[in-house]
JSON list of C-alpha atoms and ligand atoms in Angstrom, two decimals:
[
{"chain": "A", "resi": 272, "resn": "MET", "atom": "CA", "xyz": [116.53, 114.38, 17.54]},
{"chain": "A", "resi": 273, "resn": "LYS", "atom": "CA", "xyz": [118.33, 112.61, 20.41]},
{"chain": "A", "resi": 274, "resn": "LYS", "atom": "CA", "xyz": [117.73, 115.51, 22.73]},
{"chain": "A", "resi": 275, "resn": "GLU", "atom": "CA", "xyz": [114.06, 115.49, 22.02]},
{"chain": "A", "resi": 276, "resn": "GLY", "atom": "CA", "xyz": [113.82, 111.77, 22.75]},
{"chain": "A", "resi": 277, "resn": "LYS", "atom": "CA", "xyz": [115.34, 112.30, 26.18]},
{"chain": "A", "resi": 278, "resn": "LYS", "atom": "CA", "xyz": [112.99, 115.09, 26.91]},
{"chain": "A", "resi": 279, "resn": "GLU", "atom": "CA", "xyz": [110.14, 112.82, 26.08]},
{"chain": "A", "resi": 280, "resn": "LEU", "atom": "CA", "xyz": [111.45, 110.13, 28.44]},
{"chain": "A", "resi": 281, "resn": "ASP", "atom": "CA", "xyz": [111.93, 112.66, 31.25]},
{"chain": "A", "resi": 282, "resn": "SER", "atom": "CA", "xyz": [108.40, 113.77, 30.91]},
{"chain": "A", "resi": 283, "resn": "THR", "atom": "CA", "xyz": [107.15, 110.25, 31.62]},
{"chain": "A", "resi": 284, "resn": "PHE", "atom": "CA", "xyz": [108.40, 110.49, 35.28]},
{"chain": "A", "resi": 285, "resn": "ASP", "atom": "CA", "xyz": [105.45, 111.17, 37.46]},
{"chain": "A", "resi": 286, "resn": "ASP", "atom": "CA", "xyz": [105.19, 111.86, 41.17]},
{"chain": "A", "resi": 287, "resn": "SER", "atom": "CA", "xyz": [104.80, 108.22, 42.17]},
{"chain": "A", "resi": 288, "resn": "MET", "atom": "CA", "xyz": [108.24, 107.42, 40.76]},
{"chain": "A", "resi": 289, "resn": "PHE", "atom": "CA", "xyz": [109.86, 110.18, 42.80]},
{"chain": "A", "resi": 290, "resn": "GLU", "atom": "CA", "xyz": [108.26, 108.84, 45.93]},
{"chain": "A", "resi": 291, "resn": "GLU", "atom": "CA", "xyz": [109.73, 105.45, 45.25]},
{"chain": "A", "resi": 292, "resn": "GLU", "atom": "CA", "xyz": [113.13, 106.99, 44.81]},
{"chain": "A", "resi": 293, "resn": "GLU", "atom": "CA", "xyz": [112.80, 108.62, 48.20]},
{"chain": "A", "resi": 294, "resn": "GLU", "atom": "CA", "xyz": [112.00, 105.26, 49.77]},
{"chain": "A", "resi": 295, "resn": "ILE", "atom": "CA", "xyz": [115.23, 103.83, 48.33]},
{"chain": "A", "resi": 296, "resn": "GLU", "atom": "CA", "xyz": [117.10, 106.83, 49.70]},
{"chain": "A", "resi": 297, "resn": "LYS", "atom": "CA", "xyz": [116.01, 105.92, 53.25]},
{"chain": "A", "resi": 298, "resn": "LYS", "atom": "CA", "xyz": [117.35, 102.35, 52.94]},
{"chain": "A", "resi": 299, "resn": "LYS", "atom": "CA", "xyz": [120.94, 103.51, 52.31]},
{"chain": "A", "resi": 300, "resn": "PRO", "atom": "CA", "xyz": [123.61, 101.46, 54.23]},
{"chain": "A", "resi": 301, "resn": "ASP", "atom": "CA", "xyz": [124.44, 102.57, 57.80]},
{"chain": "A", "resi": 302, "resn": "PRO", "atom": "CA", "xyz": [127.26, 105.05, 58.13]},
{"chain": "A", "resi": 303, "resn": "ILE", "atom": "CA", "xyz": [130.71, 103.47, 58.50]},
{"chain": "A", "resi": 304, "resn": "TRP", "atom": "CA", "xyz": [131.07, 104.38, 62.19]},
{"chain": "A", "resi": 305, "resn": "LYS", "atom": "CA", "xyz": [127.91, 102.44, 62.99]},
{"chain": "A", "resi": 306, "resn": "THR", "atom": "CA", "xyz": [129.20, 99.34, 61.19]},
{"chain": "A", "resi": 307, "resn": "LEU", "atom": "CA", "xyz": [132.54, 99.62, 63.00]},
{"chain": "A", "resi": 308, "resn": "LEU", "atom": "CA", "xyz": [130.82, 100.01, 66.36]},
{"chain": "A", "resi": 309, "resn": "ILE", "atom": "CA", "xyz": [128.63, 96.96, 65.84]},
{"chain": "A", "resi": 310, "resn": "THR", "atom": "CA", "xyz": [131.59, 94.90, 64.56]},
{"chain": "A", "resi": 311, "resn": "SER", "atom": "CA", "xyz": [133.72, 95.80, 67.57]},
{"chain": "A", "resi": 312, "resn": "VAL", "atom": "CA", "xyz": [130.94, 94.99, 70.03]},
{"chain": "A", "resi": 313, "resn": "VAL", "atom": "CA", "xyz": [130.44, 91.58, 68.35]},
{"chain": "A", "resi": 314, "resn": "LEU", "atom": "CA", "xyz": [134.20, 90.92, 68.44]},
{"chain": "A", "resi": 315, "resn": "MET", "atom": "CA", "xyz": [134.37, 91.89, 72.11]},
{"chain": "A", "resi": 316, "resn": "VAL", "atom": "CA", "xyz": [131.53, 89.50, 72.95]},
{"chain": "A", "resi": 317, "resn": "ILE", "atom": "CA", "xyz": [133.19, 86.65, 71.01]},
{"chain": "A", "resi": 318, "resn": "GLY", "atom": "CA", "xyz": [136.56, 87.47, 72.64]},
{"chain": "A", "resi": 319, "resn": "GLY", "atom": "CA", "xyz": [134.92, 87.47, 76.07]},
{"chain": "A", "resi": 320, "resn": "LEU", "atom": "CA", "xyz": [133.37, 84.07, 75.45]},
{"chain": "A", "resi": 321, "resn": "ILE", "atom": "CA", "xyz": [136.70, 82.62, 74.28]},
{"chain": "A", "resi": 322, "resn": "TRP", "atom": "CA", "xyz": [138.40, 84.06, 77.40]},
{"chain": "A", "resi": 323, "resn": "LEU", "atom": "CA", "xyz": [135.74, 82.64, 79.73]},
{"chain": "A", "resi": 324, "resn": "SER", "atom": "CA", "xyz": [135.92, 79.20, 78.12]},
{"chain": "A", "resi": 325, "resn": "GLY", "atom": "CA", "xyz": [139.71, 79.12, 78.58]},
{"chain": "A", "resi": 326, "resn": "GLY", "atom": "CA", "xyz": [140.10, 78.87, 74.81]},
{"chain": "A", "resi": 327, "resn": "TYR", "atom": "CA", "xyz": [142.61, 81.75, 74.86]},
{"chain": "A", "resi": 328, "resn": "GLN", "atom": "CA", "xyz": [145.15, 79.25, 76.18]},
{"chain": "A", "resi": 329, "resn": "ALA", "atom": "CA", "xyz": [145.28, 77.79, 72.69]},
{"chain": "A", "resi": 330, "resn": "PHE", "atom": "CA", "xyz": [146.90, 81.03, 71.55]},
{"chain": "A", "resi": 331, "resn": "LEU", "atom": "CA", "xyz": [149.54, 81.05, 74.31]},
{"chain": "A", "resi": 332, "resn": "TYR", "atom": "CA", "xyz": [150.17, 77.35, 74.90]},
{"chain": "A", "resi": 333, "resn": "ARG", "atom": "CA", "xyz": [151.07, 75.21, 71.94]},
{"chain": "A", "resi": 334, "resn": "LYS", "atom": "CA", "xyz": [152.89, 72.04, 71.00]},
{"chain": "A", "resi": 335, "resn": "THR", "atom": "CA", "xyz": [156.48, 72.75, 69.97]},
{"chain": "A", "resi": 336, "resn": "PRO", "atom": "CA", "xyz": [156.94, 72.23, 66.23]},
{"chain": "A", "resi": 337, "resn": "PRO", "atom": "CA", "xyz": [159.59, 69.69, 65.12]},
{"chain": "A", "resi": 338, "resn": "ILE", "atom": "CA", "xyz": [162.54, 72.08, 65.05]},
{"chain": "A", "resi": 339, "resn": "LYS", "atom": "CA", "xyz": [166.16, 71.29, 65.82]},
{"chain": "A", "resi": 340, "resn": "GLU", "atom": "CA", "xyz": [168.12, 73.25, 68.42]},
{"chain": "A", "resi": 341, "resn": "LYS", "atom": "CA", "xyz": [171.46, 74.63, 67.22]},
{"chain": "A", "resi": 342, "resn": "GLU", "atom": "CA", "xyz": [174.83, 73.22, 68.23]},
{"chain": "A", "resi": 343, "resn": "PHE", "atom": "CA", "xyz": [176.41, 74.80, 71.30]},
{"chain": "A", "resi": 344, "resn": "GLN", "atom": "CA", "xyz": [180.13, 74.98, 71.97]},
{"chain": "A", "resi": 345, "resn": "SER", "atom": "CA", "xyz": [181.43, 73.50, 75.19]},
{"chain": "A", "resi": 346, "resn": "ILE", "atom": "CA", "xyz": [182.45, 76.26, 77.61]},
{"chain": "A", "resi": 347, "resn": "LEU", "atom": "CA", "xyz": [184.85, 74.29, 79.80]},
{"chain": "A", "resi": 348, "resn": "GLU", "atom": "CA", "xyz": [186.04, 71.57, 77.38]},
{"chain": "A", "resi": 349, "resn": "ALA", "atom": "CA", "xyz": [185.66, 69.12, 80.26]},
{"chain": "A", "resi": 350, "resn": "GLU", "atom": "CA", "xyz": [185.06, 65.37, 80.12]},
{"chain": "A", "resi": 351, "resn": "LYS", "atom": "CA", "xyz": [181.44, 64.63, 79.23]},
{"chain": "A", "resi": 352, "resn": "ILE", "atom": "CA", "xyz": [179.02, 63.52, 81.93]},
{"chain": "A", "resi": 353, "resn": "VAL", "atom": "CA", "xyz": [175.95, 61.50, 81.01]},
{"chain": "A", "resi": 354, "resn": "VAL", "atom": "CA", "xyz": [172.74, 62.37, 82.88]},
{"chain": "A", "resi": 355, "resn": "PRO", "atom": "CA", "xyz": [170.37, 59.38, 82.59]},
{"chain": "A", "resi": 356, "resn": "LEU", "atom": "CA", "xyz": [166.66, 60.12, 82.26]},
{"chain": "A", "resi": 357, "resn": "ASN", "atom": "CA", "xyz": [163.91, 57.77, 83.32]},
{"chain": "A", "resi": 358, "resn": "ILE", "atom": "CA", "xyz": [160.93, 58.98, 81.33]},
{"chain": "A", "resi": 359, "resn": "ILE", "atom": "CA", "xyz": [157.39, 58.35, 82.55]},
{"chain": "A", "resi": 360, "resn": "VAL", "atom": "CA", "xyz": [154.59, 59.35, 80.19]},
{"chain": "A", "resi": 361, "resn": "PHE", "atom": "CA", "xyz": [151.15, 59.82, 81.74]},
{"chain": "A", "resi": 362, "resn": "GLN", "atom": "CA", "xyz": [148.56, 58.90, 79.15]},
{"chain": "A", "resi": 363, "resn": "ASN", "atom": "CA", "xyz": [144.78, 59.17, 78.84]},
{"chain": "A", "resi": 364, "resn": "GLU", "atom": "CA", "xyz": [142.15, 60.61, 76.57]},
{"chain": "A", "resi": 365, "resn": "GLY", "atom": "CA", "xyz": [141.45, 63.44, 79.02]},
{"chain": "A", "resi": 366, "resn": "ASN", "atom": "CA", "xyz": [143.01, 66.82, 79.54]},
{"chain": "A", "resi": 367, "resn": "LEU", "atom": "CA", "xyz": [146.17, 65.84, 81.40]},
{"chain": "A", "resi": 368, "resn": "GLY", "atom": "CA", "xyz": [147.31, 62.84, 79.37]},
{"chain": "A", "resi": 369, "resn": "SER", "atom": "CA", "xyz": [150.35, 63.38, 77.13]},
{"chain": "A", "resi": 370, "resn": "GLN", "atom": "CA", "xyz": [150.00, 62.76, 73.38]},
{"chain": "A", "resi": 371, "resn": "ARG", "atom": "CA", "xyz": [153.75, 62.37, 72.83]},
{"chain": "A", "resi": 372, "resn": "ASP", "atom": "CA", "xyz": [155.09, 59.37, 70.94]},
{"chain": "A", "resi": 373, "resn": "LYS", "atom": "CA", "xyz": [158.62, 57.95, 71.18]},
{"chain": "A", "resi": 374, "resn": "ALA", "atom": "CA", "xyz": [159.94, 59.91, 68.18]},
{"chain": "A", "resi": 375, "resn": "ASN", "atom": "CA", "xyz": [158.68, 63.15, 69.74]},
{"chain": "A", "resi": 376, "resn": "ILE", "atom": "CA", "xyz": [160.26, 62.26, 73.10]},
{"chain": "A", "resi": 377, "resn": "ARG", "atom": "CA", "xyz": [163.62, 61.50, 71.44]},
{"chain": "A", "resi": 378, "resn": "GLN", "atom": "CA", "xyz": [163.48, 64.86, 69.66]},
{"chain": "A", "resi": 379, "resn": "LEU", "atom": "CA", "xyz": [162.66, 66.59, 72.96]},
{"chain": "A", "resi": 380, "resn": "ILE", "atom": "CA", "xyz": [165.65, 65.05, 74.75]},
{"chain": "A", "resi": 381, "resn": "ASP", "atom": "CA", "xyz": [168.00, 65.47, 71.80]},
{"chain": "A", "resi": 382, "resn": "ASN", "atom": "CA", "xyz": [167.25, 69.21, 71.68]},
{"chain": "A", "resi": 383, "resn": "ALA", "atom": "CA", "xyz": [167.54, 69.66, 75.47]},
{"chain": "A", "resi": 384, "resn": "SER", "atom": "CA", "xyz": [170.82, 67.75, 75.37]},
{"chain": "A", "resi": 385, "resn": "ARG", "atom": "CA", "xyz": [172.16, 70.12, 72.68]},
{"chain": "A", "resi": 386, "resn": "ILE", "atom": "CA", "xyz": [171.58, 73.01, 75.09]},
{"chain": "A", "resi": 387, "resn": "TRP", "atom": "CA", "xyz": [173.43, 71.19, 77.88]},
{"chain": "A", "resi": 388, "resn": "ALA", "atom": "CA", "xyz": [176.40, 70.52, 75.58]},
{"chain": "A", "resi": 389, "resn": "GLN", "atom": "CA", "xyz": [177.58, 73.97, 76.77]},
{"chain": "A", "resi": 390, "resn": "ALA", "atom": "CA", "xyz": [178.32, 72.31, 80.12]},
{"chain": "A", "resi": 391, "resn": "ASP", "atom": "CA", "xyz": [179.63, 69.02, 78.66]},
{"chain": "A", "resi": 392, "resn": "ILE", "atom": "CA", "xyz": [176.49, 67.33, 79.95]},
{"chain": "A", "resi": 393, "resn": "THR", "atom": "CA", "xyz": [174.73, 64.79, 77.75]},
{"chain": "A", "resi": 394, "resn": "LEU", "atom": "CA", "xyz": [171.13, 63.82, 78.44]},
{"chain": "A", "resi": 395, "resn": "SER", "atom": "CA", "xyz": [170.47, 60.19, 77.73]},
{"chain": "A", "resi": 396, "resn": "ILE", "atom": "CA", "xyz": [167.16, 58.31, 77.71]},
{"chain": "A", "resi": 397, "resn": "GLN", "atom": "CA", "xyz": [167.49, 55.31, 80.00]},
{"chain": "A", "resi": 398, "resn": "ALA", "atom": "CA", "xyz": [163.89, 54.12, 79.63]},
{"chain": "A", "resi": 399, "resn": "ILE", "atom": "CA", "xyz": [160.47, 55.31, 78.48]},
{"chain": "A", "resi": 400, "resn": "HIS", "atom": "CA", "xyz": [157.49, 54.03, 80.48]},
{"chain": "A", "resi": 401, "resn": "SER", "atom": "CA", "xyz": [153.85, 54.74, 79.66]},
{"chain": "A", "resi": 402, "resn": "ILE", "atom": "CA", "xyz": [151.34, 54.87, 82.49]},
{"chain": "A", "resi": 403, "resn": "VAL", "atom": "CA", "xyz": [147.61, 55.15, 81.87]},
{"chain": "A", "resi": 404, "resn": "ALA", "atom": "CA", "xyz": [146.03, 57.23, 84.62]},
{"chain": "A", "resi": 405, "resn": "THR", "atom": "CA", "xyz": [142.92, 59.39, 84.99]},
{"chain": "A", "resi": 406, "resn": "ASP", "atom": "CA", "xyz": [143.13, 63.18, 85.10]},
{"chain": "A", "resi": 407, "resn": "ASP", "atom": "CA", "xyz": [142.25, 62.97, 88.83]},
{"chain": "A", "resi": 408, "resn": "THR", "atom": "CA", "xyz": [145.12, 60.62, 89.58]},
{"chain": "A", "resi": 409, "resn": "ILE", "atom": "CA", "xyz": [147.60, 62.67, 87.56]},
{"chain": "A", "resi": 410, "resn": "SER", "atom": "CA", "xyz": [146.63, 65.93, 89.28]},
{"chain": "A", "resi": 411, "resn": "ARG", "atom": "CA", "xyz": [146.83, 64.23, 92.69]},
{"chain": "A", "resi": 412, "resn": "PHE", "atom": "CA", "xyz": [150.40, 63.13, 91.87]},
{"chain": "A", "resi": 413, "resn": "PHE", "atom": "CA", "xyz": [151.45, 66.68, 91.09]},
{"chain": "A", "resi": 414, "resn": "ARG", "atom": "CA", "xyz": [149.67, 68.22, 94.08]},
{"chain": "A", "resi": 415, "resn": "THR", "atom": "CA", "xyz": [151.58, 65.86, 96.37]},
{"chain": "A", "resi": 416, "resn": "PRO", "atom": "CA", "xyz": [154.76, 65.08, 94.43]},
{"chain": "A", "resi": 417, "resn": "ASN", "atom": "CA", "xyz": [156.07, 62.57, 96.95]},
{"chain": "A", "resi": 418, "resn": "LEU", "atom": "CA", "xyz": [153.38, 60.24, 95.61]},
{"chain": "A", "resi": 419, "resn": "LEU", "atom": "CA", "xyz": [155.27, 60.31, 92.30]},
{"chain": "A", "resi": 420, "resn": "ALA", "atom": "CA", "xyz": [158.17, 58.62, 94.04]},
{"chain": "A", "resi": 421, "resn": "ARG", "atom": "CA", "xyz": [156.14, 56.41, 96.37]},
{"chain": "A", "resi": 422, "resn": "ASP", "atom": "CA", "xyz": [153.26, 55.15, 94.24]},
{"chain": "A", "resi": 423, "resn": "ILE", "atom": "CA", "xyz": [154.89, 54.67, 90.84]},
{"chain": "A", "resi": 424, "resn": "PRO", "atom": "CA", "xyz": [156.90, 51.44, 90.55]},
{"chain": "A", "resi": 425, "resn": "GLN", "atom": "CA", "xyz": [158.76, 52.73, 87.46]},
{"chain": "A", "resi": 426, "resn": "PHE", "atom": "CA", "xyz": [160.23, 55.65, 89.47]},
{"chain": "A", "resi": 427, "resn": "GLU", "atom": "CA", "xyz": [163.98, 55.53, 90.18]},
{"chain": "A", "resi": 428, "resn": "LEU", "atom": "CA", "xyz": [165.69, 57.73, 92.73]},
{"chain": "A", "resi": 429, "resn": "THR", "atom": "CA", "xyz": [169.19, 57.18, 91.30]},
{"chain": "A", "resi": 430, "resn": "VAL", "atom": "CA", "xyz": [168.47, 58.96, 87.99]},
{"chain": "A", "resi": 431, "resn": "PHE", "atom": "CA", "xyz": [166.43, 61.99, 86.90]},
{"chain": "A", "resi": 432, "resn": "ASN", "atom": "CA", "xyz": [162.74, 61.15, 86.36]},
{"chain": "A", "resi": 433, "resn": "LEU", "atom": "CA", "xyz": [161.04, 63.11, 83.61]},
{"chain": "A", "resi": 434, "resn": "PHE", "atom": "CA", "xyz": [157.24, 63.04, 83.82]},
{"chain": "A", "resi": 435, "resn": "LEU", "atom": "CA", "xyz": [155.40, 64.01, 80.63]},
{"chain": "A", "resi": 436, "resn": "VAL", "atom": "CA", "xyz": [151.82, 65.27, 80.80]},
{"chain": "A", "resi": 437, "resn": "GLY", "atom": "CA", "xyz": [149.37, 67.06, 78.53]},
{"chain": "A", "resi": 438, "resn": "ASN", "atom": "CA", "xyz": [149.31, 70.18, 80.65]},
{"chain": "A", "resi": 439, "resn": "LEU", "atom": "CA", "xyz": [150.32, 71.26, 84.13]},
{"chain": "A", "resi": 440, "resn": "GLY", "atom": "CA", "xyz": [147.52, 73.69, 84.92]},
{"chain": "A", "resi": 441, "resn": "GLY", "atom": "CA", "xyz": [149.10, 76.65, 83.14]},
{"chain": "A", "resi": 442, "resn": "ILE", "atom": "CA", "xyz": [152.78, 76.09, 83.84]},
{"chain": "A", "resi": 443, "resn": "ASN", "atom": "CA", "xyz": [155.29, 74.83, 81.30]},
{"chain": "A", "resi": 444, "resn": "GLY", "atom": "CA", "xyz": [157.32, 72.63, 83.58]},
{"chain": "A", "resi": 445, "resn": "ILE", "atom": "CA", "xyz": [158.35, 72.07, 87.17]},
{"chain": "A", "resi": 446, "resn": "ALA", "atom": "CA", "xyz": [161.32, 70.59, 89.03]},
{"chain": "A", "resi": 447, "resn": "PHE", "atom": "CA", "xyz": [160.97, 68.52, 92.22]},
{"chain": "A", "resi": 448, "resn": "GLY", "atom": "CA", "xyz": [164.48, 68.66, 93.65]},
{"chain": "A", "resi": 449, "resn": "GLY", "atom": "CA", "xyz": [163.90, 66.35, 96.62]},
{"chain": "A", "resi": 450, "resn": "ILE", "atom": "CA", "xyz": [162.86, 63.44, 94.40]},
{"chain": "A", "resi": 451, "resn": "ASN", "atom": "CA", "xyz": [165.14, 64.07, 91.38]},
{"chain": "A", "resi": 452, "resn": "SER", "atom": "CA", "xyz": [162.15, 64.69, 89.19]},
{"chain": "A", "resi": 453, "resn": "LEU", "atom": "CA", "xyz": [160.85, 67.13, 86.65]},
{"chain": "A", "resi": 454, "resn": "ALA", "atom": "CA", "xyz": [157.60, 67.40, 84.72]},
{"chain": "A", "resi": 455, "resn": "VAL", "atom": "CA", "xyz": [157.05, 68.95, 81.31]},
{"chain": "A", "resi": 456, "resn": "ALA", "atom": "CA", "xyz": [153.74, 69.69, 79.55]},
{"chain": "A", "resi": 457, "resn": "ASP", "atom": "CA", "xyz": [152.86, 68.98, 75.89]},
{"chain": "A", "resi": 458, "resn": "TYR", "atom": "CA", "xyz": [151.44, 72.50, 75.59]},
{"chain": "A", "resi": 459, "resn": "THR", "atom": "CA", "xyz": [153.91, 75.22, 76.55]},
{"chain": "A", "resi": 460, "resn": "THR", "atom": "CA", "xyz": [154.40, 78.95, 76.04]},
{"chain": "A", "resi": 461, "resn": "VAL", "atom": "CA", "xyz": [158.09, 78.46, 75.14]},
{"chain": "A", "resi": 462, "resn": "HIS", "atom": "CA", "xyz": [159.83, 75.54, 73.39]},
{"chain": "A", "resi": 463, "resn": "ASP", "atom": "CA", "xyz": [159.27, 72.29, 75.28]},
{"chain": "A", "resi": 464, "resn": "PHE", "atom": "CA", "xyz": [162.96, 71.30, 75.01]},
{"chain": "A", "resi": 465, "resn": "ARG", "atom": "CA", "xyz": [163.93, 74.65, 76.52]},
{"chain": "A", "resi": 466, "resn": "VAL", "atom": "CA", "xyz": [161.49, 73.93, 79.38]},
{"chain": "A", "resi": 467, "resn": "THR", "atom": "CA", "xyz": [163.11, 70.51, 79.84]},
{"chain": "A", "resi": 468, "resn": "ALA", "atom": "CA", "xyz": [166.63, 71.98, 79.80]},
{"chain": "A", "resi": 469, "resn": "HIS", "atom": "CA", "xyz": [165.58, 74.75, 82.24]},
{"chain": "A", "resi": 470, "resn": "GLU", "atom": "CA", "xyz": [164.04, 72.32, 84.76]},
{"chain": "A", "resi": 471, "resn": "ILE", "atom": "CA", "xyz": [167.13, 70.09, 84.54]},
{"chain": "A", "resi": 472, "resn": "GLY", "atom": "CA", "xyz": [169.09, 73.25, 85.37]},
{"chain": "A", "resi": 473, "resn": "HIS", "atom": "CA", "xyz": [167.12, 73.45, 88.64]},
{"chain": "A", "resi": 474, "resn": "LEU", "atom": "CA", "xyz": [167.85, 69.78, 89.42]},
{"chain": "A", "resi": 475, "resn": "LEU", "atom": "CA", "xyz": [171.53, 70.56, 88.79]},
{"chain": "A", "resi": 476, "resn": "SER", "atom": "CA", "xyz": [171.43, 73.30, 91.48]},
{"chain": "A", "resi": 477, "resn": "LEU", "atom": "CA", "xyz": [170.83, 76.38, 89.30]},
{"chain": "A", "resi": 478, "resn": "SER", "atom": "CA", "xyz": [168.34, 79.06, 90.34]},
{"chain": "A", "resi": 479, "resn": "HIS", "atom": "CA", "xyz": [166.60, 81.75, 88.28]},
{"chain": "A", "resi": 480, "resn": "THR", "atom": "CA", "xyz": [168.28, 84.79, 86.82]},
{"chain": "A", "resi": 481, "resn": "GLU", "atom": "CA", "xyz": [166.26, 87.98, 86.41]},
{"chain": "A", "resi": 482, "resn": "GLU", "atom": "CA", "xyz": [168.90, 89.55, 84.17]},
{"chain": "A", "resi": 483, "resn": "VAL", "atom": "CA", "xyz": [168.86, 88.61, 80.52]},
{"chain": "A", "resi": 484, "resn": "ARG", "atom": "CA", "xyz": [166.16, 86.87, 78.51]},
{"chain": "A", "resi": 485, "resn": "ASN", "atom": "CA", "xyz": [168.67, 84.89, 76.45]},
{"chain": "A", "resi": 486, "resn": "ARG", "atom": "CA", "xyz": [169.81, 82.91, 79.53]},
{"chain": "A", "resi": 487, "resn": "LEU", "atom": "CA", "xyz": [168.53, 79.38, 80.17]},
{"chain": "A", "resi": 488, "resn": "MET", "atom": "CA", "xyz": [167.61, 80.17, 83.76]},
{"chain": "A", "resi": 489, "resn": "PHE", "atom": "CA", "xyz": [165.48, 83.21, 82.85]},
{"chain": "A", "resi": 490, "resn": "ARG", "atom": "CA", "xyz": [161.83, 82.41, 83.48]},
{"chain": "A", "resi": 491, "resn": "GLY", "atom": "CA", "xyz": [159.27, 82.02, 80.68]},
{"chain": "A", "resi": 492, "resn": "ALA", "atom": "CA", "xyz": [161.44, 82.81, 77.64]},
{"chain": "A", "resi": 493, "resn": "ASN", "atom": "CA", "xyz": [163.32, 80.79, 75.01]},
{"chain": "A", "resi": 494, "resn": "GLY", "atom": "CA", "xyz": [166.83, 81.74, 76.21]},
{"chain": "A", "resi": 495, "resn": "THR", "atom": "CA", "xyz": [169.39, 78.93, 76.26]},
{"chain": "A", "resi": 496, "resn": "LYS", "atom": "CA", "xyz": [172.70, 80.49, 77.32]},
{"chain": "A", "resi": 497, "resn": "LEU", "atom": "CA", "xyz": [174.59, 79.34, 80.41]},
{"chain": "A", "resi": 498, "resn": "THR", "atom": "CA", "xyz": [177.22, 81.49, 82.11]},
{"chain": "A", "resi": 499, "resn": "GLU", "atom": "CA", "xyz": [180.60, 80.05, 83.03]},
{"chain": "A", "resi": 500, "resn": "GLY", "atom": "CA", "xyz": [179.56, 80.13, 86.70]},
{"chain": "A", "resi": 501, "resn": "GLU", "atom": "CA", "xyz": [176.37, 78.19, 85.94]},
{"chain": "A", "resi": 502, "resn": "VAL", "atom": "CA", "xyz": [178.28, 75.67, 83.85]},
{"chain": "A", "resi": 503, "resn": "ILE", "atom": "CA", "xyz": [180.73, 75.04, 86.70]},
{"chain": "A", "resi": 504, "resn": "ALA", "atom": "CA", "xyz": [177.93, 74.70, 89.29]},
{"chain": "A", "resi": 505, "resn": "ALA", "atom": "CA", "xyz": [175.82, 72.37, 87.12]},
{"chain": "A", "resi": 506, "resn": "TYR", "atom": "CA", "xyz": [178.78, 70.27, 86.01]},
{"chain": "A", "resi": 507, "resn": "THR", "atom": "CA", "xyz": [179.94, 69.85, 89.61]},
{"chain": "A", "resi": 508, "resn": "THR", "atom": "CA", "xyz": [176.45, 68.76, 90.71]},
{"chain": "A", "resi": 509, "resn": "ALA", "atom": "CA", "xyz": [176.10, 66.35, 87.78]},
{"chain": "A", "resi": 510, "resn": "LEU", "atom": "CA", "xyz": [179.50, 64.91, 88.69]},
{"chain": "A", "resi": 511, "resn": "GLU", "atom": "CA", "xyz": [178.32, 64.32, 92.27]},
{"chain": "A", "resi": 512, "resn": "PHE", "atom": "CA", "xyz": [175.15, 62.59, 91.06]},
{"chain": "A", "resi": 513, "resn": "PHE", "atom": "CA", "xyz": [176.39, 60.66, 88.06]},
{"chain": "A", "resi": 514, "resn": "GLY", "atom": "CA", "xyz": [180.21, 60.75, 88.04]},
{"chain": "A", "resi": 515, "resn": "GLU", "atom": "CA", "xyz": [182.02, 57.41, 87.92]},
{"chain": "B", "resi": 245, "resn": "ZN", "atom": "ZN1", "xyz": [162.51, 77.77, 86.76]}
]
């Protein structure tokens, strides 16, 4: 009985219905390789646009999250030297203004100071000044760093001056030895406090090492270690600058 019913149903298919089925056959989804090809071309175009717009920097340069650097043991067990920092924050709503607040700055210095505890050097905030300046003015200061010393009344030659900016045109930080100054960006490829500690290393006479990534004076990494030789050199320089 059932079988007969089906037979009857089958017999109702006519040619027009088969044609329709063929139409549907033609509209089948594209093969997988075609979908993959189109997807990858679209992704490449989007990637290219992000690269051209400079947006890729957002992936490499970022604000350091509120983490705490570990405690370091003193290497020499010498008497502590305090390195006073005169902090000058360039502010504006543009590209180069720093967004840091006082709590963030204290965290920055506290973490950098923890790194320098290896050399019995303590970083201490002497003052925090905010200066509102246009992007043009800020970039002029860093193109001709002597202007930092000459044209900024809050500058002090007898301490280390830490300039804070939004970004430094693709570098994390820079040391200006002749004017006892360093600059650190808000957006960095390694931890901002490591950048600060590294640049202070330059001001305390240390140069780069190409050897091991875990060293403070290795370029562009998060290393924090100082060798005994570096500790002696930096401590001696700090003593000359800031010893009683
Ligand atoms: Zn360096």
